[in-house]
mmCIF file of C-alpha atoms in Angstrom:
data_model
loop_
_atom_site.group_PDB
_atom_site.id
_atom_site.type_symbol
_atom_site.label_atom_id
_atom_site.label_comp_id
_atom_site.label_asym_id
_atom_site.label_seq_id
_atom_site.Cartn_x
_atom_site.Cartn_y
_atom_site.Cartn_z
ATOM 1 C CA UNK A 1 90.065 102.364 94.677
ATOM 2 C CA UNK A 2 92.970 103.425 96.900
ATOM 3 C CA UNK A 3 96.411 101.935 96.379
ATOM 4 C CA UNK A 4 98.039 99.827 99.083
ATOM 5 C CA UNK A 5 100.705 101.694 101.040
ATOM 6 C CA UNK A 6 104.426 100.885 101.021
ATOM 7 C CA UNK A 7 106.621 102.418 103.705
ATOM 8 C CA UNK A 8 109.976 103.335 102.183
ATOM 9 C CA UNK A 9 112.634 103.262 104.874
ATOM 10 C CA UNK A 10 114.379 106.628 104.853
ATOM 11 C CA UNK A 11 117.965 107.554 105.609
ATOM 12 C CA UNK A 12 119.187 110.408 107.792
ATOM 13 C CA UNK A 13 121.705 112.897 106.451
ATOM 14 C CA UNK A 14 122.636 116.556 106.557
ATOM 15 C CA UNK A 15 121.584 118.897 103.763
ATOM 16 C CA UNK A 16 124.207 121.578 103.118
ATOM 17 C CA UNK A 17 126.165 120.097 106.033
ATOM 18 C CA UNK A 18 123.767 121.582 108.590
ATOM 19 C CA UNK A 19 120.093 120.761 108.031
ATOM 20 C CA UNK A 20 119.069 117.288 109.207
ATOM 21 C CA UNK A 21 116.661 115.458 106.906
ATOM 22 C CA UNK A 22 115.044 112.054 106.468
ATOM 23 C CA UNK A 23 115.011 111.127 102.795
ATOM 24 C CA UNK A 24 114.794 108.301 100.278
ATOM 25 C CA UNK A 25 115.964 108.231 96.692
ATOM 26 C CA UNK A 26 113.473 109.419 94.095
ATOM 27 C CA UNK A 27 113.900 106.166 92.163
ATOM 28 C CA UNK A 28 112.592 104.209 95.171
ATOM 29 C CA UNK A 29 109.315 106.133 95.148
ATOM 30 C CA UNK A 30 109.027 105.829 91.357
ATOM 31 C CA UNK A 31 109.597 102.075 91.521
ATOM 32 C CA UNK A 32 106.976 101.611 94.236
ATOM 33 C CA UNK A 33 104.412 103.741 92.384
ATOM 34 C CA UNK A 34 105.027 102.670 88.797
ATOM 35 C CA UNK A 35 106.387 99.119 88.994
ATOM 36 C CA UNK A 36 104.666 97.883 92.181
ATOM 37 C CA UNK A 37 101.474 99.933 91.798
ATOM 38 C CA UNK A 38 101.514 101.088 95.411
ATOM 39 C CA UNK A 39 101.441 104.391 97.277
ATOM 40 C CA UNK A 40 104.971 105.348 98.413
ATOM 41 C CA UNK A 41 105.379 106.838 101.903
ATOM 42 C CA UNK A 42 108.833 107.749 103.232
ATOM 43 C CA UNK A 43 109.413 106.547 106.799
ATOM 44 C CA UNK A 44 111.623 108.506 109.224
ATOM 45 C CA UNK A 45 113.674 105.623 110.623
ATOM 46 C CA UNK A 46 114.181 106.917 114.133
ATOM 47 C CA UNK A 47 112.799 105.175 117.262
ATOM 48 C CA UNK A 48 112.246 108.552 118.901
ATOM 49 C CA UNK A 49 109.640 109.345 116.252
ATOM 50 C CA UNK A 50 107.976 106.071 115.272
ATOM 51 C CA UNK A 51 107.458 102.576 116.633
ATOM 52 C CA UNK A 52 107.456 99.227 114.887
ATOM 53 C CA UNK A 53 103.838 98.653 115.874
ATOM 54 C CA UNK A 54 102.711 102.017 114.494
ATOM 55 C CA UNK A 55 104.487 101.438 111.202
ATOM 56 C CA UNK A 56 103.032 97.964 110.745
ATOM 57 C CA UNK A 57 99.564 99.356 111.326
ATOM 58 C CA UNK A 58 100.066 102.269 108.953
ATOM 59 C CA UNK A 59 101.697 100.532 105.983
ATOM 60 C CA UNK A 60 100.704 97.418 104.072
ATOM 61 C CA UNK A 61 104.267 96.610 103.000
ATOM 62 C CA UNK A 62 107.795 97.964 103.304
ATOM 63 C CA UNK A 63 110.765 98.710 101.081
ATOM 64 C CA UNK A 64 114.075 98.488 102.934
ATOM 65 C CA UNK A 65 116.295 100.729 100.841
ATOM 66 C CA UNK A 66 120.001 101.048 100.289
ATOM 67 C CA UNK A 67 121.968 103.693 102.142
ATOM 68 C CA UNK A 68 125.504 104.888 102.760
ATOM 69 C CA UNK A 69 125.619 103.981 106.495
ATOM 70 C CA UNK A 70 126.101 100.301 107.292
ATOM 71 C CA UNK A 71 124.507 98.077 109.917
ATOM 72 C CA UNK A 72 126.566 98.420 113.087
ATOM 73 C CA UNK A 73 128.706 95.265 113.587
ATOM 74 C CA UNK A 74 127.622 94.977 117.226
ATOM 75 C CA UNK A 75 124.273 93.831 115.812
ATOM 76 C CA UNK A 76 126.010 90.622 114.695
ATOM 77 C CA UNK A 77 128.463 90.320 117.577
ATOM 78 C CA UNK A 78 131.548 91.967 116.100
ATOM 79 C CA UNK A 79 133.659 94.967 117.082
ATOM 80 C CA UNK A 80 133.554 98.200 115.112
ATOM 81 C CA UNK A 81 136.556 98.859 112.846
ATOM 82 C CA UNK A 82 137.330 101.630 110.309
ATOM 83 C CA UNK A 83 136.540 99.117 107.535
ATOM 84 C CA UNK A 84 132.903 99.004 108.673
ATOM 85 C CA UNK A 85 132.374 102.616 107.537
ATOM 86 C CA UNK A 86 129.612 104.934 108.715
ATOM 87 C CA UNK A 87 126.577 103.923 110.769
ATOM 88 C CA UNK A 88 122.999 104.944 111.478
ATOM 89 C CA UNK A 89 122.093 103.454 114.840
ATOM 90 C CA UNK A 90 118.600 104.954 114.722
ATOM 91 C CA UNK A 91 117.865 103.100 111.490
ATOM 92 C CA UNK A 92 119.254 99.879 113.017
ATOM 93 C CA UNK A 93 116.899 100.351 115.981
ATOM 94 C CA UNK A 94 113.858 100.494 113.692
ATOM 95 C CA UNK A 95 114.641 98.186 110.779
ATOM 96 C CA UNK A 96 115.998 95.125 112.558
ATOM 97 C CA UNK A 97 113.038 94.606 114.938
ATOM 98 C CA UNK A 98 110.640 95.652 112.164
ATOM 99 C CA UNK A 99 111.991 92.984 109.838
ATOM 100 C CA UNK A 100 111.680 90.291 112.500
ATOM 101 C CA UNK A 101 108.106 91.342 113.229
ATOM 102 C CA UNK A 102 107.194 91.378 109.533
ATOM 103 C CA UNK A 103 108.650 87.925 108.976
ATOM 104 C CA UNK A 104 106.666 86.524 111.897
ATOM 105 C CA UNK A 105 103.429 88.244 110.890
ATOM 106 C CA UNK A 106 103.725 87.504 107.177
ATOM 107 C CA UNK A 107 103.545 91.168 106.172
ATOM 108 C CA UNK A 108 105.389 91.730 102.860
ATOM 109 C CA UNK A 109 108.668 93.560 102.375
ATOM 110 C CA UNK A 110 111.377 93.903 99.763
ATOM 111 C CA UNK A 111 115.001 94.460 100.779
ATOM 112 C CA UNK A 112 117.534 96.279 98.603
ATOM 113 C CA UNK A 113 121.314 96.537 99.214
ATOM 114 C CA UNK A 114 121.498 97.683 102.854
ATOM 115 C CA UNK A 115 117.957 96.326 103.250
ATOM 116 C CA UNK A 116 119.220 92.944 101.981
ATOM 117 C CA UNK A 117 121.987 93.084 104.583
ATOM 118 C CA UNK A 118 119.521 94.164 107.288
ATOM 119 C CA UNK A 119 117.393 91.078 106.610
ATOM 120 C CA UNK A 120 120.408 88.826 107.045
ATOM 121 C CA UNK A 121 121.484 90.521 110.280
ATOM 122 C CA UNK A 122 117.920 90.608 111.649
ATOM 123 C CA UNK A 123 117.794 86.829 111.223
ATOM 124 C CA UNK A 124 121.097 86.310 113.054
ATOM 125 C CA UNK A 125 123.579 86.476 110.183
ATOM 126 C CA UNK A 126 126.788 88.477 109.782
ATOM 127 C CA UNK A 127 128.431 90.702 107.167
ATOM 128 C CA UNK A 128 131.846 91.155 105.580
ATOM 129 C CA UNK A 129 132.872 94.823 106.014
ATOM 130 C CA UNK A 130 134.526 95.007 102.578
ATOM 131 C CA UNK A 131 133.859 92.409 99.872
ATOM 132 C CA UNK A 132 136.645 93.594 97.554
ATOM 133 C CA UNK A 133 139.277 92.765 100.201
ATOM 134 C CA UNK A 134 138.366 89.071 100.219
ATOM 135 C CA UNK A 135 140.491 86.677 98.107
ATOM 136 C CA UNK A 136 138.940 86.008 94.717
ATOM 137 C CA UNK A 137 136.196 88.629 95.026
ATOM 138 C CA UNK A 138 135.528 91.460 92.606
ATOM 139 C CA UNK A 139 134.962 95.109 93.483
ATOM 140 C CA UNK A 140 131.193 95.448 93.892
ATOM 141 C CA UNK A 141 131.284 99.147 94.762
ATOM 142 C CA UNK A 142 129.696 101.890 92.680
ATOM 143 C CA UNK A 143 132.108 103.304 90.074
ATOM 144 C CA UNK A 144 133.396 106.611 91.487
ATOM 145 C CA UNK A 145 133.166 108.435 88.168
ATOM 146 C CA UNK A 146 130.771 108.679 85.254
ATOM 147 C CA UNK A 147 127.135 109.629 84.831
ATOM 148 C CA UNK A 148 124.379 108.243 87.027
ATOM 149 C CA UNK A 149 123.399 105.999 84.115
ATOM 150 C CA UNK A 150 126.942 104.632 83.948
ATOM 151 C CA UNK A 151 127.077 104.065 87.706
ATOM 152 C CA UNK A 152 123.822 102.079 87.634
ATOM 153 C CA UNK A 153 124.753 100.171 84.462
ATOM 154 C CA UNK A 154 124.606 96.361 84.386
ATOM 155 C CA UNK A 155 127.972 95.014 85.529
ATOM 156 C CA UNK A 156 127.774 91.332 86.402
ATOM 157 C CA UNK A 157 125.598 88.259 86.189
ATOM 158 C CA UNK A 158 123.607 86.725 89.045
ATOM 159 C CA UNK A 159 122.909 83.007 88.779
ATOM 160 C CA UNK A 160 119.881 81.651 90.637
ATOM 161 C CA UNK A 161 119.291 78.247 92.180
ATOM 162 C CA UNK A 162 117.857 75.983 89.501
ATOM 163 C CA UNK A 163 114.085 75.860 89.977
ATOM 164 C CA UNK A 164 114.294 78.219 92.965
ATOM 165 C CA UNK A 165 112.089 81.157 93.884
ATOM 166 C CA UNK A 166 114.058 83.759 91.922
ATOM 167 C CA UNK A 167 114.525 81.460 88.918
ATOM 168 C CA UNK A 168 110.763 80.964 88.697
ATOM 169 C CA UNK A 169 110.038 84.653 89.224
ATOM 170 C CA UNK A 170 112.519 85.859 86.596
ATOM 171 C CA UNK A 171 111.868 83.052 84.142
ATOM 172 C CA UNK A 172 115.625 82.693 83.673
ATOM 173 C CA UNK A 173 118.459 80.942 85.534
ATOM 174 C CA UNK A 174 120.760 83.943 85.175
ATOM 175 C CA UNK A 175 120.305 87.723 84.850
ATOM 176 C CA UNK A 176 122.504 90.795 84.576
ATOM 177 C CA UNK A 177 122.457 93.369 87.390
ATOM 178 C CA UNK A 178 124.114 96.550 88.554
ATOM 179 C CA UNK A 179 126.332 96.507 91.653
ATOM 180 C CA UNK A 180 126.842 99.367 94.119
ATOM 181 C CA UNK A 181 127.774 97.875 97.489
ATOM 182 C CA UNK A 182 130.842 97.442 99.658
ATOM 183 C CA UNK A 183 129.618 94.979 102.276
ATOM 184 C CA UNK A 184 128.046 91.563 101.822
ATOM 185 C CA UNK A 185 126.823 88.457 103.591
ATOM 186 C CA UNK A 186 129.449 86.494 105.539
ATOM 187 C CA UNK A 187 127.293 84.050 107.508
ATOM 188 C CA UNK A 188 123.669 83.604 106.391
ATOM 189 C CA UNK A 189 121.141 84.128 109.158
ATOM 190 C CA UNK A 190 118.679 81.571 110.497
ATOM 191 C CA UNK A 191 116.288 80.439 107.727
ATOM 192 C CA UNK A 192 117.998 82.726 105.182
ATOM 193 C CA UNK A 193 118.101 80.976 101.809
ATOM 194 C CA UNK A 194 120.810 82.228 99.460
ATOM 195 C CA UNK A 195 119.058 81.850 96.108
ATOM 196 C CA UNK A 196 121.396 83.809 93.812
ATOM 197 C CA UNK A 197 125.144 84.357 93.537
ATOM 198 C CA UNK A 198 127.485 86.688 91.656
ATOM 199 C CA UNK A 199 130.247 84.994 89.626
ATOM 200 C CA UNK A 200 132.686 85.475 92.543
ATOM 201 C CA UNK A 201 130.351 83.700 94.978
ATOM 202 C CA UNK A 202 128.932 86.805 96.648
ATOM 203 C CA UNK A 203 125.297 86.261 97.749
ATOM 204 C CA UNK A 204 122.958 88.463 95.701
ATOM 205 C CA UNK A 205 119.418 87.126 96.243
ATOM 206 C CA UNK A 206 117.877 85.791 99.462
ATOM 207 C CA UNK A 207 114.568 85.053 101.166
ATOM 208 C CA UNK A 208 113.378 83.621 104.477
ATOM 209 C CA UNK A 209 112.591 79.919 104.352
ATOM 210 C CA UNK A 210 108.992 79.038 105.237
ATOM 211 C CA UNK A 211 108.072 82.681 105.876
ATOM 212 C CA UNK A 212 104.313 83.261 105.554
ATOM 213 C CA UNK A 213 104.814 86.452 103.523
ATOM 214 C CA UNK A 214 106.951 88.029 100.789
ATOM 215 C CA UNK A 215 110.582 88.385 101.978
ATOM 216 C CA UNK A 216 112.574 88.512 98.743
ATOM 217 C CA UNK A 217 115.659 90.721 98.996
ATOM 218 C CA UNK A 218 118.512 91.520 96.609
ATOM 219 C CA UNK A 219 122.002 92.963 96.934
ATOM 220 C CA UNK A 220 121.772 94.964 93.695
ATOM 221 C CA UNK A 221 119.584 98.039 93.036
ATOM 222 C CA UNK A 222 116.450 97.015 91.102
ATOM 223 C CA UNK A 223 114.783 100.371 91.781
ATOM 224 C CA UNK A 224 116.827 101.871 88.932
ATOM 225 C CA UNK A 225 114.576 101.988 85.836
ATOM 226 C CA UNK A 226 112.311 99.476 87.575
ATOM 227 C CA UNK A 227 109.260 99.861 85.332
ATOM 228 C CA UNK A 228 111.256 99.084 82.187
ATOM 229 C CA UNK A 229 114.050 96.763 83.288
ATOM 230 C CA UNK A 230 113.248 93.076 82.555
ATOM 231 C CA UNK A 231 114.794 91.986 85.875
ATOM 232 C CA UNK A 232 113.443 94.753 88.106
ATOM 233 C CA UNK A 233 109.911 94.775 86.735
ATOM 234 C CA UNK A 234 108.886 91.220 87.748
ATOM 235 C CA UNK A 235 110.460 91.664 91.185
ATOM 236 C CA UNK A 236 108.539 94.861 91.946
ATOM 237 C CA UNK A 237 105.371 93.501 90.335
ATOM 238 C CA UNK A 238 105.476 90.422 92.577
ATOM 239 C CA UNK A 239 106.137 92.621 95.606
ATOM 240 C CA UNK A 240 103.242 94.924 94.669
ATOM 241 C CA UNK A 241 100.910 91.941 94.255
ATOM 242 C CA UNK A 242 101.899 90.651 97.713
ATOM 243 C CA UNK A 243 101.284 94.073 99.265
ATOM 244 C CA UNK A 244 97.896 94.371 97.545
ATOM 245 C CA UNK A 245 96.924 90.909 98.762
ATOM 246 C CA UNK A 246 97.929 91.816 102.326
ATOM 247 C CA UNK A 247 95.908 95.037 102.199
ATOM 248 C CA UNK A 248 92.841 93.233 100.888
ATOM 249 C CA UNK A 249 93.034 90.576 103.588
ATOM 250 C CA UNK A 250 93.243 93.238 106.292
ATOM 251 C CA UNK A 251 89.890 94.545 105.129
#
């Protein structure tokens, strides 16, 4: 029996400062295959190469990954500043309309870090360019030094809404997560439910209210050690089950 297919949104970058590639982190593919039980397929997020309609027909579900470039602030009505960092306008042109189409159709997706932010912007929300500059907020960025294991280590708690979607999924009102992001939600988008917060009040877990499909998205990186981590595993398992159900219903 063939596995349902998950399109992993890729990022564009230059290899050796000259060779353009579309790529996604190895841990994303491992998480999709081992923790979600699906077939991972990396998507070149460029509107010159693919269309939203083609992608929705090809894949059963989608993983909106993290990435160094940020969503361009014009997508939420703000001017570009140096604090907003780097951008990937081609990815914006694919992911934002794709998310809106998936929400409407009920086709499942999971958003991670930038993908979490893309969901908020796609639904009309806005972002803070730099969380650590806000009064009372902690530095959520990846530690600049140390091993990869140290950079992805658990660093703060996330508390969920009592009895909410994430609380029920995790079986706990609070969990420990890693944190590797600079931006964060400023204004939640239309129908965006903030279901989990860091201790400093930064939104960490969201979903779309009354959406017909799986829309859970998180600001941390659950793809790290997903098959073994007690927080990541139920999230990817639930996503995989939603993707499998979608694939079965499509015949």
